[in-house]
mmCIF file of N, CA and C in Angstrom:
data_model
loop_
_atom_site.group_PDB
_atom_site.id
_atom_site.type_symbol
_atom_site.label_atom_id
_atom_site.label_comp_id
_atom_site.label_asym_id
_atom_site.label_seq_id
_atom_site.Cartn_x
_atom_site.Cartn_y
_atom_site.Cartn_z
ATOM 1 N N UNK D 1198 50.568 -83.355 91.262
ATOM 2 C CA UNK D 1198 50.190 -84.526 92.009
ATOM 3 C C UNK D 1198 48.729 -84.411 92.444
ATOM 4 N N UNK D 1199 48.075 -84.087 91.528
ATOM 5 C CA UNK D 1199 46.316 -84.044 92.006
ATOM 6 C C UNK D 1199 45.947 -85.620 92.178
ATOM 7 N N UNK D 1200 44.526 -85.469 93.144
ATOM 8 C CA UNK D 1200 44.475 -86.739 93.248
ATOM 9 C C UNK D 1200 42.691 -86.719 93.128
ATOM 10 N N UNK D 1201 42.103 -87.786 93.091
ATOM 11 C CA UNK D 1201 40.569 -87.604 93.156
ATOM 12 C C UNK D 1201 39.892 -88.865 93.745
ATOM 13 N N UNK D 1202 38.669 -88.584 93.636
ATOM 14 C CA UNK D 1202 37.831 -89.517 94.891
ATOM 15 C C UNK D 1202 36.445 -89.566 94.245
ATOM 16 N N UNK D 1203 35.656 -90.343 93.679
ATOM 17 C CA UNK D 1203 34.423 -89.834 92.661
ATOM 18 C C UNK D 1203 32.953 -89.490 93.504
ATOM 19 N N UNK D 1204 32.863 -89.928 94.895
ATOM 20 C CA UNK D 1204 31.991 -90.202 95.441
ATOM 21 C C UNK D 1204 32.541 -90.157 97.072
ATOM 22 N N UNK D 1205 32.198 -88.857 98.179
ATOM 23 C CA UNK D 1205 32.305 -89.152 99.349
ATOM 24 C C UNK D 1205 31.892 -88.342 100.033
ATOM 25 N N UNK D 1206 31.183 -88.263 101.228
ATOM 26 C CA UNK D 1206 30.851 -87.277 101.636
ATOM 27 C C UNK D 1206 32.246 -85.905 102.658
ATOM 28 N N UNK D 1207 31.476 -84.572 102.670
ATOM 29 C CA UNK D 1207 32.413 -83.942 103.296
ATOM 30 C C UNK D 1207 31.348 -83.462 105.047
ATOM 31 N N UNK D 1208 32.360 -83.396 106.014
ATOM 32 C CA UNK D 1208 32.474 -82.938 107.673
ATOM 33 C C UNK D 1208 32.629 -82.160 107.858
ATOM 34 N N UNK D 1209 32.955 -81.424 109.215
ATOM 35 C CA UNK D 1209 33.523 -80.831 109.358
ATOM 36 C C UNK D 1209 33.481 -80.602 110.788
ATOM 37 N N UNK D 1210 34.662 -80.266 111.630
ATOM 38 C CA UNK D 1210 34.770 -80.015 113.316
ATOM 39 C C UNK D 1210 34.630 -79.078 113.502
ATOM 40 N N UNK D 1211 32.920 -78.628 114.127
ATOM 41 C CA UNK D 1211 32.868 -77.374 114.703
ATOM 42 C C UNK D 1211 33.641 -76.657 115.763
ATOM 43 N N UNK D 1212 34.053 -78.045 117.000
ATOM 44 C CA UNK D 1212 34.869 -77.644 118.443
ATOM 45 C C UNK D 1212 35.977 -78.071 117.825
ATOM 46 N N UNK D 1213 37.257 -76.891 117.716
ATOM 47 C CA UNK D 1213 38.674 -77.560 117.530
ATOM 48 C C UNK D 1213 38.973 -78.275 118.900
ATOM 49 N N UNK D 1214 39.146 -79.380 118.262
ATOM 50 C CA UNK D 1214 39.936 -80.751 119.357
ATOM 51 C C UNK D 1214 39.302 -81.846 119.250
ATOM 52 N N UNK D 1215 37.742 -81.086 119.229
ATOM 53 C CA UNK D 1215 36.778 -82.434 119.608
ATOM 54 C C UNK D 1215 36.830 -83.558 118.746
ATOM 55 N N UNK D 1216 36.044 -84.970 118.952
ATOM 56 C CA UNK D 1216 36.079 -86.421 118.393
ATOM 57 C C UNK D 1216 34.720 -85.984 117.403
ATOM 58 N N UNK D 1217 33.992 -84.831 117.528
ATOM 59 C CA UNK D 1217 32.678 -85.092 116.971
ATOM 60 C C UNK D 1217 32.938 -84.346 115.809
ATOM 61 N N UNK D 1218 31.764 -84.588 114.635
ATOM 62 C CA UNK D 1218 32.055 -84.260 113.343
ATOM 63 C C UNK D 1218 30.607 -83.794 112.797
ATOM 64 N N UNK D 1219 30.493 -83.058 112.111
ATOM 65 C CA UNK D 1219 29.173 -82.833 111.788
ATOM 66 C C UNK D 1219 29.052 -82.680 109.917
ATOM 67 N N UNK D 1220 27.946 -83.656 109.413
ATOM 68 C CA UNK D 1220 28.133 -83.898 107.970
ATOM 69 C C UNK D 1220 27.373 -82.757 107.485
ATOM 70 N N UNK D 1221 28.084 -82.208 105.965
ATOM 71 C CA UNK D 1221 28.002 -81.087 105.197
ATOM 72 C C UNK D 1221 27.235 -81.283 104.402
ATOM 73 N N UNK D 1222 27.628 -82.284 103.153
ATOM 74 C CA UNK D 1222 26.988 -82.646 101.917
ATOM 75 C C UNK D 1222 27.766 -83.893 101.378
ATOM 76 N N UNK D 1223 26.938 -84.187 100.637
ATOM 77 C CA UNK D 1223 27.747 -85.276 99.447
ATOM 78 C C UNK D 1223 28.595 -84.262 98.696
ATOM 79 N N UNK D 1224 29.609 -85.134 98.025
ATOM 80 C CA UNK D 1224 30.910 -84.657 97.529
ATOM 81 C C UNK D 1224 30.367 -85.607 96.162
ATOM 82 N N UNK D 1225 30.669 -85.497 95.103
ATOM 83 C CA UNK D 1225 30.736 -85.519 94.087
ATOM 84 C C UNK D 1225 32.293 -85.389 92.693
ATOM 85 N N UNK D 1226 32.887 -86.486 92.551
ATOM 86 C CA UNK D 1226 34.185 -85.769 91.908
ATOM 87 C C UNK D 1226 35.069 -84.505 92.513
ATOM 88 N N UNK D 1227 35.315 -85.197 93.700
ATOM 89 C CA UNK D 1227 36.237 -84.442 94.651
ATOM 90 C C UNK D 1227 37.664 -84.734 94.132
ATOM 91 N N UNK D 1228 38.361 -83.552 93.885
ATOM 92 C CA UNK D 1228 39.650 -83.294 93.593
ATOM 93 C C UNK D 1228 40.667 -82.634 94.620
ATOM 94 N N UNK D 1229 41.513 -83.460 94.529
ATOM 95 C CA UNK D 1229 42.502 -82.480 95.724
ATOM 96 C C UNK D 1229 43.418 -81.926 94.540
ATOM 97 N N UNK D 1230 44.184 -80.814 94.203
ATOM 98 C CA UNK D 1230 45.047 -79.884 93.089
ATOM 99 C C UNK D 1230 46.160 -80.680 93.669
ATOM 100 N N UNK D 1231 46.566 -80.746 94.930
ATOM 101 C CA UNK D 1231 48.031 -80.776 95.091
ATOM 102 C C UNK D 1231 48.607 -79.971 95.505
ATOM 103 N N UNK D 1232 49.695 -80.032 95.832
ATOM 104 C CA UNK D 1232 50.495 -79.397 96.774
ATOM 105 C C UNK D 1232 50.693 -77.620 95.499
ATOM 106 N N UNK D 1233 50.501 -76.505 96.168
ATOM 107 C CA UNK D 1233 50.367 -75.342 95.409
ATOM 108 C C UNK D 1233 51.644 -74.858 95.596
ATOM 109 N N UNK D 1234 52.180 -74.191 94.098
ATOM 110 C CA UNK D 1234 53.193 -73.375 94.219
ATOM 111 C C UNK D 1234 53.076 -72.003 95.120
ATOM 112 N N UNK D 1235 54.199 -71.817 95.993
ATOM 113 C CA UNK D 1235 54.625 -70.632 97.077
ATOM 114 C C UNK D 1235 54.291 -69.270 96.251
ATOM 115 N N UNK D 1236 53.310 -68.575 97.388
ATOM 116 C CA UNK D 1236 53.124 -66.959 96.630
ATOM 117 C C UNK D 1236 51.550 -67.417 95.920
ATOM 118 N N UNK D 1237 50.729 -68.221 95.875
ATOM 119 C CA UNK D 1237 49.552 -68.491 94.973
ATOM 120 C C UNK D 1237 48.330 -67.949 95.962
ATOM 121 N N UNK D 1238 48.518 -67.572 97.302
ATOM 122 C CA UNK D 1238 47.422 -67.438 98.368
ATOM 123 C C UNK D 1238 47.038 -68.884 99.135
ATOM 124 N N UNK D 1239 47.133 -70.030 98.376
ATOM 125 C CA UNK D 1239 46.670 -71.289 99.693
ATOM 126 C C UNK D 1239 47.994 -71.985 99.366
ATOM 127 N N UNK D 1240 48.126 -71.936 100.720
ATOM 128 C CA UNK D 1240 49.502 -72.823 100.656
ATOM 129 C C UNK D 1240 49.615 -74.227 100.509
ATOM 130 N N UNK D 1241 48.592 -75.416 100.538
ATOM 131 C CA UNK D 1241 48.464 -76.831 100.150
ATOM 132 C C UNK D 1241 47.475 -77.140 99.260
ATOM 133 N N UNK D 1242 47.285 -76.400 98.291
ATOM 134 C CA UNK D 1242 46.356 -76.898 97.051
ATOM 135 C C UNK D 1242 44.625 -76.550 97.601
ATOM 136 N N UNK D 1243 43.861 -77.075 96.943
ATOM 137 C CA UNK D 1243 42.656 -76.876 96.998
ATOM 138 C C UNK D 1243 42.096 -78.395 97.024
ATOM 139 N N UNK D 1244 40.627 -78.477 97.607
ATOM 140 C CA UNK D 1244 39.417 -79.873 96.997
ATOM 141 C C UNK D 1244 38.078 -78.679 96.282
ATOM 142 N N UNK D 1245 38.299 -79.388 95.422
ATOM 143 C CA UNK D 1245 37.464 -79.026 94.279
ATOM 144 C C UNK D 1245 36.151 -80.092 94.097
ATOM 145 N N UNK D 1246 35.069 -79.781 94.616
ATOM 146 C CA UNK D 1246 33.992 -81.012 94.396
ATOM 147 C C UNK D 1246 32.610 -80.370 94.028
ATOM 148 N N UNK D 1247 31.465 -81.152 93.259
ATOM 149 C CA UNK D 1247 30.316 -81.009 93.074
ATOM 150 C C UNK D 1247 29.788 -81.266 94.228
ATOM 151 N N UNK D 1248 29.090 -80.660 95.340
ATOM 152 C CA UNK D 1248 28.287 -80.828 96.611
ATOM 153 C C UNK D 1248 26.877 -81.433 95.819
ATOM 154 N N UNK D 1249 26.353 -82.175 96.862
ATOM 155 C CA UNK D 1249 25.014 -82.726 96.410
ATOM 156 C C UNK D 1249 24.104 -81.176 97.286
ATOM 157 N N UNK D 1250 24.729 -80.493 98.234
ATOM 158 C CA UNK D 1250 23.732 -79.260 98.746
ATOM 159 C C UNK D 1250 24.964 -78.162 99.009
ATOM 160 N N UNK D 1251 25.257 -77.561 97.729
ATOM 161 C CA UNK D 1251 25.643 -76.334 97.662
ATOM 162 C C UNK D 1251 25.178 -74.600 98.827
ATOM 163 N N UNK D 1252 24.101 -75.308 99.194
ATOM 164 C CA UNK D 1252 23.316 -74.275 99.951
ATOM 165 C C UNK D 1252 23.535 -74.013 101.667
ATOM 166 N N UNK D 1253 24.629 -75.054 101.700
ATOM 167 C CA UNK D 1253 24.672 -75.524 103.888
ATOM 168 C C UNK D 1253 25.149 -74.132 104.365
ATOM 169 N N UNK D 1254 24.910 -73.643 105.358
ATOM 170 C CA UNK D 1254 24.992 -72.797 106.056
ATOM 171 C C UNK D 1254 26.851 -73.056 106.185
ATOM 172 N N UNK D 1255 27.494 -74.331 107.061
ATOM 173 C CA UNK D 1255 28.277 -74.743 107.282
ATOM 174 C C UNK D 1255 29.102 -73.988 106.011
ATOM 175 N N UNK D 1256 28.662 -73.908 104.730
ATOM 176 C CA UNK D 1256 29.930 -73.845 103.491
ATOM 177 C C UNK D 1256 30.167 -71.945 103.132
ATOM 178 N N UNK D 1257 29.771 -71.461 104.428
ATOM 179 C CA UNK D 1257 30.207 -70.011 104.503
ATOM 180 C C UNK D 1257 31.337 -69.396 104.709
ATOM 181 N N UNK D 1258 32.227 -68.555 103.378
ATOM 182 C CA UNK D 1258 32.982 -68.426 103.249
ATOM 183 C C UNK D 1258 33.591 -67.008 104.217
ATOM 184 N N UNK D 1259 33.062 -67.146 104.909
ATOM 185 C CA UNK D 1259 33.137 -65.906 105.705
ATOM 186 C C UNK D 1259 33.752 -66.415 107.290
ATOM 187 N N UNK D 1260 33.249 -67.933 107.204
ATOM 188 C CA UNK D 1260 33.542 -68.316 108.353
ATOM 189 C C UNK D 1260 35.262 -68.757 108.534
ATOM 190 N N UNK D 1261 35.647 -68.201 110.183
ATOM 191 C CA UNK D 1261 37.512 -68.989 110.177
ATOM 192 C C UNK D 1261 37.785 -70.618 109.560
ATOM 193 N N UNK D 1262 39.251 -70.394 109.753
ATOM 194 C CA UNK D 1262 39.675 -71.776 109.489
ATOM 195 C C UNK D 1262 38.594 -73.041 109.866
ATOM 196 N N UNK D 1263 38.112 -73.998 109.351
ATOM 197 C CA UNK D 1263 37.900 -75.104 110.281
ATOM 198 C C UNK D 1263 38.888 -76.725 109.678
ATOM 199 N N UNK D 1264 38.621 -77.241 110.733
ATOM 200 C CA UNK D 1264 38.873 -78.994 110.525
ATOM 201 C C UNK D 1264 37.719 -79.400 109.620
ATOM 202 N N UNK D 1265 38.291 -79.870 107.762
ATOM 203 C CA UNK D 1265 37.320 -80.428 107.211
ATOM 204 C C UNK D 1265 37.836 -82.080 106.933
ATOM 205 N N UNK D 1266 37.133 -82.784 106.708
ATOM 206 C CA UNK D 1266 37.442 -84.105 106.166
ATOM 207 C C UNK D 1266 36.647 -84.782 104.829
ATOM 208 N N UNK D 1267 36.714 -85.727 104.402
ATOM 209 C CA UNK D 1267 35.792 -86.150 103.553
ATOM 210 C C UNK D 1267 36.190 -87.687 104.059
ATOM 211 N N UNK D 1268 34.882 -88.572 103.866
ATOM 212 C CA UNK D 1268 34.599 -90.311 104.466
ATOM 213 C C UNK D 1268 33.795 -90.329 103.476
ATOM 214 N N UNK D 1269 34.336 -91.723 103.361
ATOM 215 C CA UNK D 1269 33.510 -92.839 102.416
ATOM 216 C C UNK D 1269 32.386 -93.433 102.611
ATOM 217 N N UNK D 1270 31.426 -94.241 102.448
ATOM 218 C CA UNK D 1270 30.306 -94.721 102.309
ATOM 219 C C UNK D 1270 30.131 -95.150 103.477
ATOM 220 N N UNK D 1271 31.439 -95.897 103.951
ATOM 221 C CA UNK D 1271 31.277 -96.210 105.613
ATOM 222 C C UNK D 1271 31.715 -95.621 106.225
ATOM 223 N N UNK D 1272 31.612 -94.185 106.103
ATOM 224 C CA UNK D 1272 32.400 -93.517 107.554
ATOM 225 C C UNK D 1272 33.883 -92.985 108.069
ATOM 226 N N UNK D 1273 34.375 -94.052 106.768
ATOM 227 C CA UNK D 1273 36.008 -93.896 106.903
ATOM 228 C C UNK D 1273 36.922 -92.789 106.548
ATOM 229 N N UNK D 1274 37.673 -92.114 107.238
ATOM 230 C CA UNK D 1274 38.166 -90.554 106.976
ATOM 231 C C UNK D 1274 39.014 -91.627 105.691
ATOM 232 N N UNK D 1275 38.768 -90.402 104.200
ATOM 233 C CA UNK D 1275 39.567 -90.498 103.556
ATOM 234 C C UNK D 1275 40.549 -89.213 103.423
ATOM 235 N N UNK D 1276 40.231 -87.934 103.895
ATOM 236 C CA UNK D 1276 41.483 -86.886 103.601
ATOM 237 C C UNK D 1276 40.772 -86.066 104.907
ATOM 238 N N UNK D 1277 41.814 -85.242 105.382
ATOM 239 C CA UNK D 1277 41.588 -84.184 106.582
ATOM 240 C C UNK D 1277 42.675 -83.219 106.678
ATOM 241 N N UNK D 1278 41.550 -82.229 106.459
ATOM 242 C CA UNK D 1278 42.637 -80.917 106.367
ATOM 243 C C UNK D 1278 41.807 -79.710 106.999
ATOM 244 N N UNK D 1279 42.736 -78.730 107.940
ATOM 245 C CA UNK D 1279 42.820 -76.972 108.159
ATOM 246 C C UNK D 1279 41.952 -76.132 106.943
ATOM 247 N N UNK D 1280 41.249 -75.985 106.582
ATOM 248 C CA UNK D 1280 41.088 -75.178 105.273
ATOM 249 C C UNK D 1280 39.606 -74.182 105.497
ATOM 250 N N UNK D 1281 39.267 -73.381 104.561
ATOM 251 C CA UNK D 1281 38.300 -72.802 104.330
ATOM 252 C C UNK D 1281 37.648 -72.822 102.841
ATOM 253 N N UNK D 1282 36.196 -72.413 103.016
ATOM 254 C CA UNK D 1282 35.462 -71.826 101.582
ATOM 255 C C UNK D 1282 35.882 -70.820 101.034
ATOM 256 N N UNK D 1283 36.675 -71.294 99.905
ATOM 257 C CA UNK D 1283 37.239 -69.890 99.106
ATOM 258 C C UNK D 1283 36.307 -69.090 97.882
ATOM 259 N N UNK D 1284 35.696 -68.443 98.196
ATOM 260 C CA UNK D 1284 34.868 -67.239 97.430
ATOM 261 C C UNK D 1284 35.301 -66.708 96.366
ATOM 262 N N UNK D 1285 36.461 -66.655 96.588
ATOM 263 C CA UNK D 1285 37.288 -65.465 95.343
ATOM 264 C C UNK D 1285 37.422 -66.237 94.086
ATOM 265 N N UNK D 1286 37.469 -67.553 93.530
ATOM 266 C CA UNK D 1286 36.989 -67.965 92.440
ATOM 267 C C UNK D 1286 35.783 -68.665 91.903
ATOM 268 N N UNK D 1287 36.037 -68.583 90.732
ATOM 269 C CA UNK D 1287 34.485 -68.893 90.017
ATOM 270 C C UNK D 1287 34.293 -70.158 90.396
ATOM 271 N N UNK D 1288 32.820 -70.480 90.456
ATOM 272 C CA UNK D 1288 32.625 -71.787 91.033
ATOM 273 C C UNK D 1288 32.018 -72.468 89.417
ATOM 274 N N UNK D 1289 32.997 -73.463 88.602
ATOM 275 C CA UNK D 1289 32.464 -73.669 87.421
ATOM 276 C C UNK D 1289 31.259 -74.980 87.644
ATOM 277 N N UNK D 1290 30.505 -74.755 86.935
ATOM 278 C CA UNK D 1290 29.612 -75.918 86.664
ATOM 279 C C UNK D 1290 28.934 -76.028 88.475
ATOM 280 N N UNK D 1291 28.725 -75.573 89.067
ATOM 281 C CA UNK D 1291 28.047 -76.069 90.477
ATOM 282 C C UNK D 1291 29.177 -76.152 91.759
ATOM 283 N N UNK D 1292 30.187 -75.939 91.148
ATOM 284 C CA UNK D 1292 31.207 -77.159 92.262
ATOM 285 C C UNK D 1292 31.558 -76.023 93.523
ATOM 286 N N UNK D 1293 32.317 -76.167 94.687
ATOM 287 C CA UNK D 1293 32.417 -75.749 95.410
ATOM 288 C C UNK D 1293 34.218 -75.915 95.688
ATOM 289 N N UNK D 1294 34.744 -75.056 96.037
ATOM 290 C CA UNK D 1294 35.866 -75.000 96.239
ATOM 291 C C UNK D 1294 36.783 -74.842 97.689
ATOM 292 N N UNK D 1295 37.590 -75.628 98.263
ATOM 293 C CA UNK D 1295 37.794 -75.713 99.713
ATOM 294 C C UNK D 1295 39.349 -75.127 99.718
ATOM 295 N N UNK D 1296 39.930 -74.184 99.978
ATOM 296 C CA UNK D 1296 41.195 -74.133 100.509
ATOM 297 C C UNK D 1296 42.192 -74.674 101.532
ATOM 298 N N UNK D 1297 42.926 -75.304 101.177
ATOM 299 C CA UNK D 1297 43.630 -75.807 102.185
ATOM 300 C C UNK D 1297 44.600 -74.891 103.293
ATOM 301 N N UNK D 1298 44.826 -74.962 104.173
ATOM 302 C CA UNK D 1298 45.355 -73.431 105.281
ATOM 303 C C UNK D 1298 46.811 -74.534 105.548
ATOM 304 N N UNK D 1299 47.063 -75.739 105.882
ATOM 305 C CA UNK D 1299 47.885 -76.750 106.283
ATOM 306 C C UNK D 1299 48.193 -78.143 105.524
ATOM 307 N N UNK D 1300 49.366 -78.978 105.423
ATOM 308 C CA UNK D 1300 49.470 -79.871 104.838
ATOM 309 C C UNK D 1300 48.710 -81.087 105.329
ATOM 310 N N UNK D 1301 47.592 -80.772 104.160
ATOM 311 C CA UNK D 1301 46.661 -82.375 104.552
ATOM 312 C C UNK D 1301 47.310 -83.728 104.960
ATOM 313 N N UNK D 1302 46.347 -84.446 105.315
ATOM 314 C CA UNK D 1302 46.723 -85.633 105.561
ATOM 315 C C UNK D 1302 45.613 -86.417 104.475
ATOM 316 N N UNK D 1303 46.248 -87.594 104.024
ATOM 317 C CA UNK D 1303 45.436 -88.228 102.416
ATOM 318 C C UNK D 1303 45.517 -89.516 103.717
ATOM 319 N N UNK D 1304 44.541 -90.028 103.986
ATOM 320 C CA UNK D 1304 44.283 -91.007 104.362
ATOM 321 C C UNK D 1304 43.638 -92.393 103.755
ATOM 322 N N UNK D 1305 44.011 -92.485 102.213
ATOM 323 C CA UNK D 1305 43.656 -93.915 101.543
ATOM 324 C C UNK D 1305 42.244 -93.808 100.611
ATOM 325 N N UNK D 1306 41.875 -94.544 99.528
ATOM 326 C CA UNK D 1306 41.501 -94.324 98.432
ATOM 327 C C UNK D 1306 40.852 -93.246 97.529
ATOM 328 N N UNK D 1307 42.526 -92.341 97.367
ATOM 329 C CA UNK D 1307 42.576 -91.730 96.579
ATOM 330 C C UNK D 1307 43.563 -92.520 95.217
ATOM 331 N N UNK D 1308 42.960 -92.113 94.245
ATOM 332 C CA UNK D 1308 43.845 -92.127 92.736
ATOM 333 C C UNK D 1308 44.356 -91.142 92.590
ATOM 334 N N UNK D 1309 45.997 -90.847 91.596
ATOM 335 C CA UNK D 1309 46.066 -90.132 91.404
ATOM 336 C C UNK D 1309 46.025 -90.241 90.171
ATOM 337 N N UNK D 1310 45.624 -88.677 89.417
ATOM 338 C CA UNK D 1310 45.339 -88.356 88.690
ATOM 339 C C UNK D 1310 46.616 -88.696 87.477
ATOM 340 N N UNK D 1311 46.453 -89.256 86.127
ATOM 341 C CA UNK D 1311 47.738 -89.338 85.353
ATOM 342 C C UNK D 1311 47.377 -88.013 84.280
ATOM 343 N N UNK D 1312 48.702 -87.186 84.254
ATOM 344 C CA UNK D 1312 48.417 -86.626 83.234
ATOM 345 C C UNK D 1312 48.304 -87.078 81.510
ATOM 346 N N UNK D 1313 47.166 -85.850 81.291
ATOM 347 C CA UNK D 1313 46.954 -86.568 79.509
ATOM 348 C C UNK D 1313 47.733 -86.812 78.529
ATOM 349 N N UNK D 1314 47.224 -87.537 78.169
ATOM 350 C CA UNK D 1314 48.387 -88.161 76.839
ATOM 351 C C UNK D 1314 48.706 -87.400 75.863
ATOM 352 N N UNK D 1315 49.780 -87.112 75.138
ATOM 353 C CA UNK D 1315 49.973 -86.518 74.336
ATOM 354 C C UNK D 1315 49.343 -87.147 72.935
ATOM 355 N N UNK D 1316 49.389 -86.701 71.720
ATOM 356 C CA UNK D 1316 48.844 -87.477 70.550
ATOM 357 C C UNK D 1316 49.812 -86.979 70.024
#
């Protein structure tokens, strides 16, 4: 059940609780995997996206859990989830990889992904 988003930026809540949000980078072909099979290390899938600034201090994988989100052009939370920067795989082609720690919440225009057609 992957789902994707072609264009949005990603947040993130420095104070757990707080209303305030502080922006990361552009997101680029953001993928959520989907819900991950038990025993894989992240227990709710991954977002998989091309950052427009791979370089933010914020995307340190060293740092705890935080509150991340990704919003649309206007602002609008489209997904929010518990997760961290996961290090331990290859980052193909530029992209950046987010672990999920808790079951996201998909808050509206996402597609999901259809799998490929057979021939």
């Amino acid at each position: 059940m992957a789902r994707q988003i072609d264009t949005c930026a990603l947040e993130v809540q420095l104070t757990v609780g707080s209303d305030e949000w502080t922006a990361v980078t552009g997101l680029k072909e953001a993928e959520w995997t989907g819900f991950a099979p038990a025993g894989c290390g992240v227990d709710q899938g991954r977002v998989i996206a091309l950052p427009e600034d791979s370089g933010s201090p914020l995307l340190d994988p060293d740092a705890p859990d935080r509150t991340w989100r990704l919003v649309d052009a206007n602002g609008d939370a489209l997904f929010q989830f518990l997760g961290y920067v996961d290090d331990r795989r290859p980052r193909k082609k530029g992209k950046i990889i987010l672990g999920i720690s808790t079951t996201p919440e998909l808050l509206g225009a996402w597609t999901e992904l259809q799998p490929a057609a057979l021939d």
